[in-house]
PDB file of N, CA and C in Angstrom:
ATOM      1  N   UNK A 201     -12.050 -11.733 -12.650  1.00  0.00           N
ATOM      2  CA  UNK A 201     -11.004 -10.737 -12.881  1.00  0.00           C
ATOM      3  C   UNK A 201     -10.673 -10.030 -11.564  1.00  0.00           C
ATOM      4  N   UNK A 202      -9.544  -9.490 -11.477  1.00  0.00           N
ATOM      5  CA  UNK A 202      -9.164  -9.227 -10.223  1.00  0.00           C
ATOM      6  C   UNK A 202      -8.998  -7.243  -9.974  1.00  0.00           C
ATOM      7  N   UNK A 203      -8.543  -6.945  -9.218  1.00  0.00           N
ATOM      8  CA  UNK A 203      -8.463  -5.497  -9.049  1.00  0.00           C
ATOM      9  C   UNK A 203      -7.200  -5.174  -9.582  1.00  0.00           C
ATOM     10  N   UNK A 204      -7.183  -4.333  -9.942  1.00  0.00           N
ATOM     11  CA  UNK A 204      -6.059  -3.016 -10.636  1.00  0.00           C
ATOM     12  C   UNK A 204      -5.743  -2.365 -10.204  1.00  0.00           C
ATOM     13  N   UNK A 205      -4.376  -2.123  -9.604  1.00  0.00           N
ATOM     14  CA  UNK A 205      -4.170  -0.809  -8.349  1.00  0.00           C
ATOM     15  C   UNK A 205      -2.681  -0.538  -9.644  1.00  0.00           C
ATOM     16  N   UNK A 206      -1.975   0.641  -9.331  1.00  0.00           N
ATOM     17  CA  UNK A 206      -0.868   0.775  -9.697  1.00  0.00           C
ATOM     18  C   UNK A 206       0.119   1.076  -8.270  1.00  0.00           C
ATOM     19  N   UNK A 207       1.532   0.412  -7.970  1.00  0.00           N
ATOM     20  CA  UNK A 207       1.932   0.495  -6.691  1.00  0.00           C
ATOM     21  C   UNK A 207       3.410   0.473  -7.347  1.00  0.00           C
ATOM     22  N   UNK A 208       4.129   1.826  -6.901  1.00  0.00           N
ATOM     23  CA  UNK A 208       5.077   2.303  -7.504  1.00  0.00           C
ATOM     24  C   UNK A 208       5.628   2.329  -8.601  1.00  0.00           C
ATOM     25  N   UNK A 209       4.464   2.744  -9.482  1.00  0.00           N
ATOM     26  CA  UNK A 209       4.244   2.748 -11.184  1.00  0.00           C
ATOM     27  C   UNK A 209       4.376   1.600 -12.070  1.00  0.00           C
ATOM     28  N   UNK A 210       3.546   0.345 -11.567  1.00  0.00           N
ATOM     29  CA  UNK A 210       3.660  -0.832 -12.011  1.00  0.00           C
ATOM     30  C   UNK A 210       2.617  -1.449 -11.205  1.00  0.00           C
ATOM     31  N   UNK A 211       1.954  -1.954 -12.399  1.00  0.00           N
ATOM     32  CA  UNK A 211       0.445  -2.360 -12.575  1.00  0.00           C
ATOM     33  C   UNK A 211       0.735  -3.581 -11.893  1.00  0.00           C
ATOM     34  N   UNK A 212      -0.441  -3.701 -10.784  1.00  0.00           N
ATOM     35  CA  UNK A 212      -0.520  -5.063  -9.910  1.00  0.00           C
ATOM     36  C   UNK A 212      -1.970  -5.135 -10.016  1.00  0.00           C
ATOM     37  N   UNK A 213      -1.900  -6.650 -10.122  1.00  0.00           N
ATOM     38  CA  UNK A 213      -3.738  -7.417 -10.021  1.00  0.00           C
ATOM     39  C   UNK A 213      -3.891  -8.166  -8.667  1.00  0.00           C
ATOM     40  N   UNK A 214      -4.903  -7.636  -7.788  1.00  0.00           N
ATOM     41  CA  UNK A 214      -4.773  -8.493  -6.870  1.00  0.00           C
ATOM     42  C   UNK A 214      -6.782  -9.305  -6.672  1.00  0.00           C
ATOM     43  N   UNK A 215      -6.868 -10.564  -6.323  1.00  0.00           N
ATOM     44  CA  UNK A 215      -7.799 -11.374  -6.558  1.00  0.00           C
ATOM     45  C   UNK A 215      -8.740 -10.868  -5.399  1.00  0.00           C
ATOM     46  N   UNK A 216      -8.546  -9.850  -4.401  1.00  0.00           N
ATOM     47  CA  UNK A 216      -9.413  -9.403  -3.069  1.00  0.00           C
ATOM     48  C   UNK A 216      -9.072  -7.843  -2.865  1.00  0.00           C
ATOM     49  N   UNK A 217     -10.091  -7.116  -2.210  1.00  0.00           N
ATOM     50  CA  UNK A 217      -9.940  -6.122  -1.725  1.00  0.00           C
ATOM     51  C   UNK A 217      -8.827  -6.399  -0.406  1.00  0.00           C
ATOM     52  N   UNK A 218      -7.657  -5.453  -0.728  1.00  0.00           N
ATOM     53  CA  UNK A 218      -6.750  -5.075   0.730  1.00  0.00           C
ATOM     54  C   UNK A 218      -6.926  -4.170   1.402  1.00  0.00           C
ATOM     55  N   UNK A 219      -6.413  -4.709   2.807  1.00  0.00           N
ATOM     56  CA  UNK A 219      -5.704  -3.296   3.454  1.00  0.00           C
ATOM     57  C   UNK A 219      -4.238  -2.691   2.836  1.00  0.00           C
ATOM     58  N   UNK A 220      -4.462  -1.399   3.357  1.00  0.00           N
ATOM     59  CA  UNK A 220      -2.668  -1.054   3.353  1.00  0.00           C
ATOM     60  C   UNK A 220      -1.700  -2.408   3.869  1.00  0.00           C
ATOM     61  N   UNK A 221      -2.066  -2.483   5.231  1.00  0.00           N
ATOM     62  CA  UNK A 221      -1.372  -3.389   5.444  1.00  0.00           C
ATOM     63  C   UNK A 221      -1.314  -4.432   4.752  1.00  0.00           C
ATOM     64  N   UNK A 222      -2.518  -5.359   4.492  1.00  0.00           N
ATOM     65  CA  UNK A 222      -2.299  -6.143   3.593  1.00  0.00           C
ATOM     66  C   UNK A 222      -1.362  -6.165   2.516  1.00  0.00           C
ATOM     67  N   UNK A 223      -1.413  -5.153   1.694  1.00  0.00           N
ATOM     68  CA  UNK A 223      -0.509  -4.812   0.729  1.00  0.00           C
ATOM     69  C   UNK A 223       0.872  -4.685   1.165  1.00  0.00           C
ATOM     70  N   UNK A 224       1.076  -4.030   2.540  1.00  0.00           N
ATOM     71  CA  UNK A 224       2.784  -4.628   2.309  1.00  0.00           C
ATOM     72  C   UNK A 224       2.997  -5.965   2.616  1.00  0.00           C
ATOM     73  N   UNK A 225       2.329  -6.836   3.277  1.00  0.00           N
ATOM     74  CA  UNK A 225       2.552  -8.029   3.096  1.00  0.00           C
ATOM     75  C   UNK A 225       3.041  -8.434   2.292  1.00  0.00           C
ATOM     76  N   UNK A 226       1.772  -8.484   0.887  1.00  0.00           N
ATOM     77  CA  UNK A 226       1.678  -9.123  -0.354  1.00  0.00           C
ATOM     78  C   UNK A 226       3.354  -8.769  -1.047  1.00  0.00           C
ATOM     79  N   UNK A 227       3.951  -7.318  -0.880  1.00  0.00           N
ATOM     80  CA  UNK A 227       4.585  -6.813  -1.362  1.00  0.00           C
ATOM     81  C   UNK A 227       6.046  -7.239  -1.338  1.00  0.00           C
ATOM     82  N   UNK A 228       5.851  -7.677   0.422  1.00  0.00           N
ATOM     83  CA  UNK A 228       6.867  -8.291   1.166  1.00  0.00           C
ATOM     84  C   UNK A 228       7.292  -6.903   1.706  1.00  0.00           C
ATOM     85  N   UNK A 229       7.176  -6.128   2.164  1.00  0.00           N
ATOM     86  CA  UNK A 229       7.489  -5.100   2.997  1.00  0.00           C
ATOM     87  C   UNK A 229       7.248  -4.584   4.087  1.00  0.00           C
ATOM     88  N   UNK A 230       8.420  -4.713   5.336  1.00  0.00           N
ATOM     89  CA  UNK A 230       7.985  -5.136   6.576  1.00  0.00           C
ATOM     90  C   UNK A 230       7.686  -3.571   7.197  1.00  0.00           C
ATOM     91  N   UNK A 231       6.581  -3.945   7.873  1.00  0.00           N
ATOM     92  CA  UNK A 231       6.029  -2.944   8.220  1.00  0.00           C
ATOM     93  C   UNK A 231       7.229  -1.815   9.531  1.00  0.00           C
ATOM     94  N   UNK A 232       6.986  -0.796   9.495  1.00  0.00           N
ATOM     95  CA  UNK A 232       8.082   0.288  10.044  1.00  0.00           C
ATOM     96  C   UNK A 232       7.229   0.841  10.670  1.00  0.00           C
ATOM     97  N   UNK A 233       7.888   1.613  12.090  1.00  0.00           N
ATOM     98  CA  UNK A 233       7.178   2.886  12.698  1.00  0.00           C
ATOM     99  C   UNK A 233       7.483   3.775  12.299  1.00  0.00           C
ATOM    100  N   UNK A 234       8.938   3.892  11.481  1.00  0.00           N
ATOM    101  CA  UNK A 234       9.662   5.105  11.326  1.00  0.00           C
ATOM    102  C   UNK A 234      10.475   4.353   9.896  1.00  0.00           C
ATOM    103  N   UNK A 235      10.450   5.702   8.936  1.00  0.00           N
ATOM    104  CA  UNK A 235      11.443   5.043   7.552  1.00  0.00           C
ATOM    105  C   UNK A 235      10.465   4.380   6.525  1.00  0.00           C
ATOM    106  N   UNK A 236       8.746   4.413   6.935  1.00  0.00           N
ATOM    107  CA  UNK A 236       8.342   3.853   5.579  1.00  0.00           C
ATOM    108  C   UNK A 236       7.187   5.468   5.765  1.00  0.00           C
ATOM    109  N   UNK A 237       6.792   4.790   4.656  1.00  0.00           N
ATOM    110  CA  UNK A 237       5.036   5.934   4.237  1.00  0.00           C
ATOM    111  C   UNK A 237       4.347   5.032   2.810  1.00  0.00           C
ATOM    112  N   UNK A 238       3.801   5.690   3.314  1.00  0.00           N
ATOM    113  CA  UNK A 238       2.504   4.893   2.069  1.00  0.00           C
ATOM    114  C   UNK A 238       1.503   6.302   1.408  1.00  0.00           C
ATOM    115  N   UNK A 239       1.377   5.922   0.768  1.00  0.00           N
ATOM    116  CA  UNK A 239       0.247   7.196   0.236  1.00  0.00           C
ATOM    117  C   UNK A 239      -0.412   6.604  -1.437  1.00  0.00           C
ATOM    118  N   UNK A 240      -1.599   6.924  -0.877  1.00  0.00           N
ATOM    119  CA  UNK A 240      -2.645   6.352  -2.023  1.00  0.00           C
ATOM    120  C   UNK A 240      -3.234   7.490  -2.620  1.00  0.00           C
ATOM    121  N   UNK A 241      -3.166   7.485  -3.849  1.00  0.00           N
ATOM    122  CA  UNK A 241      -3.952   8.642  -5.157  1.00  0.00           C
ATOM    123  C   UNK A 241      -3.103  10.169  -4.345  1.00  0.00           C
ATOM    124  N   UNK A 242      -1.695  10.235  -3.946  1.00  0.00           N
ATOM    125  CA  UNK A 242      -0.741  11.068  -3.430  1.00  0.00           C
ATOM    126  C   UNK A 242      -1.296  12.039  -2.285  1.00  0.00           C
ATOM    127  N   UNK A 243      -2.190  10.906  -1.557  1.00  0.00           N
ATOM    128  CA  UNK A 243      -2.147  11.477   0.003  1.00  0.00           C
ATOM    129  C   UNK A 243      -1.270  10.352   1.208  1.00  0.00           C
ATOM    130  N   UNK A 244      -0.974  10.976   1.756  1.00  0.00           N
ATOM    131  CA  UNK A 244      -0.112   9.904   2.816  1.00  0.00           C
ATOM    132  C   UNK A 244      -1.303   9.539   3.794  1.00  0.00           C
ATOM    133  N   UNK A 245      -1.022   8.230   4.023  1.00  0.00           N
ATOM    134  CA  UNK A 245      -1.975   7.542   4.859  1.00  0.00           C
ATOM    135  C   UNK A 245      -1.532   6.944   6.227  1.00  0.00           C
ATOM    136  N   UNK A 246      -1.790   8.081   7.108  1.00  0.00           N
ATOM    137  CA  UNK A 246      -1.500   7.709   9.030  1.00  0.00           C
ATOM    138  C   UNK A 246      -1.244   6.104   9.158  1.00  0.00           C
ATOM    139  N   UNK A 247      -0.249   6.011   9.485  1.00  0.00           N
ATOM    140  CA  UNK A 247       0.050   4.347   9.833  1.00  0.00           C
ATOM    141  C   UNK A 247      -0.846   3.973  10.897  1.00  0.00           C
ATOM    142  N   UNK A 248      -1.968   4.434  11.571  1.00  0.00           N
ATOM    143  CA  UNK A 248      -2.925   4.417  12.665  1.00  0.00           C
ATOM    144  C   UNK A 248      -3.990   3.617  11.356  1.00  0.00           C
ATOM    145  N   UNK A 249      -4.206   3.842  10.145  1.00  0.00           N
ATOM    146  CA  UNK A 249      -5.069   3.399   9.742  1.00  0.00           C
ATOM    147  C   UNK A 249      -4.667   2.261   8.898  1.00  0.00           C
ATOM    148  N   UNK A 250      -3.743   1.680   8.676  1.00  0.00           N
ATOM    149  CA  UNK A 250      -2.789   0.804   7.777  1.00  0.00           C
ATOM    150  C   UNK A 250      -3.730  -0.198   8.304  1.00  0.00           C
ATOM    151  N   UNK A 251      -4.123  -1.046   8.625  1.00  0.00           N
ATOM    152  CA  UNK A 251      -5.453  -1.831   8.717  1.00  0.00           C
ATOM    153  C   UNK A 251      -6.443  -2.008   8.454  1.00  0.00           C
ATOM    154  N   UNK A 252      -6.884  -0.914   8.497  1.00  0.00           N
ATOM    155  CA  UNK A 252      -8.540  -0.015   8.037  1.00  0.00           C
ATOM    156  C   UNK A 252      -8.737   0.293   6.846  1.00  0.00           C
ATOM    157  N   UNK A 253      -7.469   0.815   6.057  1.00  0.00           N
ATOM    158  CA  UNK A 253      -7.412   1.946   4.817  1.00  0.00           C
ATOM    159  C   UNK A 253      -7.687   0.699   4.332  1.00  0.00           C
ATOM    160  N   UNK A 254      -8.834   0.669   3.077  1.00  0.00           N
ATOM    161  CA  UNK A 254      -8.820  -0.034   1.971  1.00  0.00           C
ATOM    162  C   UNK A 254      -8.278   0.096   0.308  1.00  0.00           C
ATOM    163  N   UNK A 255      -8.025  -0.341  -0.141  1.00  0.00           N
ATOM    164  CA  UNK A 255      -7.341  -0.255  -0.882  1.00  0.00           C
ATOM    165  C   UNK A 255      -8.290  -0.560  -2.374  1.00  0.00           C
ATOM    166  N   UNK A 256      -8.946   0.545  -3.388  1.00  0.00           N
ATOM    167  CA  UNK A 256      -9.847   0.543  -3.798  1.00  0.00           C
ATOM    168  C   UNK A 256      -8.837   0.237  -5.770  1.00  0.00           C
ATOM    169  N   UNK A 257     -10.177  -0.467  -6.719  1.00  0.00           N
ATOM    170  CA  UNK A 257      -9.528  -0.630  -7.585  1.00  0.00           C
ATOM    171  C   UNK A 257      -8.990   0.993  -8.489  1.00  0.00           C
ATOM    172  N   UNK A 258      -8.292   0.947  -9.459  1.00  0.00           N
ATOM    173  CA  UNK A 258      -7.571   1.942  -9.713  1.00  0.00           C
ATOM    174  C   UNK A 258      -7.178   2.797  -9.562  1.00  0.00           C
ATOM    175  N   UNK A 259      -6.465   2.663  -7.800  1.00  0.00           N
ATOM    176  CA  UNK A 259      -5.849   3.421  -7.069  1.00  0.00           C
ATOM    177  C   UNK A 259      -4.444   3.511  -7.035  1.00  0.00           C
ATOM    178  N   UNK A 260      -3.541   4.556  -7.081  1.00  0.00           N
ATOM    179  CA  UNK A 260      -1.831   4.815  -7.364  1.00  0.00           C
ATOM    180  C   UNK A 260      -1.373   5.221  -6.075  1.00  0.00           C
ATOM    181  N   UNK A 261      -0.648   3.703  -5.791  1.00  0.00           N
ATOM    182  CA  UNK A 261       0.051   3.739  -4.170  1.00  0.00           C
ATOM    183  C   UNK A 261       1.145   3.794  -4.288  1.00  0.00           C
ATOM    184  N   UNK A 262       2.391   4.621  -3.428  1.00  0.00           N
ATOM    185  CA  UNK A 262       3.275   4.916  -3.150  1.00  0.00           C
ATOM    186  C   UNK A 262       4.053   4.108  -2.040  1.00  0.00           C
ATOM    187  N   UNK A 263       4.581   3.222  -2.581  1.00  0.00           N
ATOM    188  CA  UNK A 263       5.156   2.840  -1.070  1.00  0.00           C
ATOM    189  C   UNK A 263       6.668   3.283  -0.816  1.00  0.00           C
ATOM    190  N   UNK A 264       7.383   4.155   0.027  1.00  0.00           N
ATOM    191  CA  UNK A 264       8.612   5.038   0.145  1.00  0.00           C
ATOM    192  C   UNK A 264       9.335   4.523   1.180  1.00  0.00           C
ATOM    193  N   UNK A 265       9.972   3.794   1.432  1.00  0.00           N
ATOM    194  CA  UNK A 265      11.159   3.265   2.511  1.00  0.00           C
ATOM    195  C   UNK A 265      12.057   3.915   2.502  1.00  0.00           C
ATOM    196  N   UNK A 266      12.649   4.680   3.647  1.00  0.00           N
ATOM    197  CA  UNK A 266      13.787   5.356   4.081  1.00  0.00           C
ATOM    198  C   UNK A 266      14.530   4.336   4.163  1.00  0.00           C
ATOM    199  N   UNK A 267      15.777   4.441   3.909  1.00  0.00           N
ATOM    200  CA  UNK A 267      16.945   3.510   3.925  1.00  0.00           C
ATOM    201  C   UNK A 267      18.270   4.266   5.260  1.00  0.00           C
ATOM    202  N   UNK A 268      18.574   4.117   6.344  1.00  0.00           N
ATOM    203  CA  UNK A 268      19.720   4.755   7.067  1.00  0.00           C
ATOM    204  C   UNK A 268      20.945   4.118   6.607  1.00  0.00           C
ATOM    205  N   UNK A 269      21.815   4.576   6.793  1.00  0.00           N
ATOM    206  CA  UNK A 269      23.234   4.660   6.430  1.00  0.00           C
ATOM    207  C   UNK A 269      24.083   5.487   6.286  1.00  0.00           C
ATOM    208  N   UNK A 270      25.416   5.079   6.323  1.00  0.00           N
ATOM    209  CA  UNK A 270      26.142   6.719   5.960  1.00  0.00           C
ATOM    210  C   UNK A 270      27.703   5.939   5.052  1.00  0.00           C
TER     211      UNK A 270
END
């Protein structure tokens, strides 16, 4: 059985422990310096650690992309 995270209010199973990063991979979401954020159990998580941060089972991730335009 695999892990249980919820990632923008919709239940995902994934077969390994991730990183943040990992997870936007999986997600397909290309990583940003500026215009994304992430935040797990509604703390934001330093893009310095998007590698490191693990990503634990029944945890509620936020992933927020700024969109520019006018």
């Amino acid at each position: 059985m695999g892990m249980r995270v919820t990632v923008n209010g919709e239940e995902k199973t994934f077969d390994r422990e991730l990183t943040v990063m990992e997870l936007l991979e999986v997600m397909n979401v290309k990583f940003r310096e500026v215009g994304l954020a992430v935040a797990i159990n509604e703390e934001v998580v330093p893009k310095s650690e998007y590698t490191k941060r693990k990503i634990k089972e029944g945890d509620r991730i936020e992933i927020v992309q700024l969109v520019g335009g006018g």
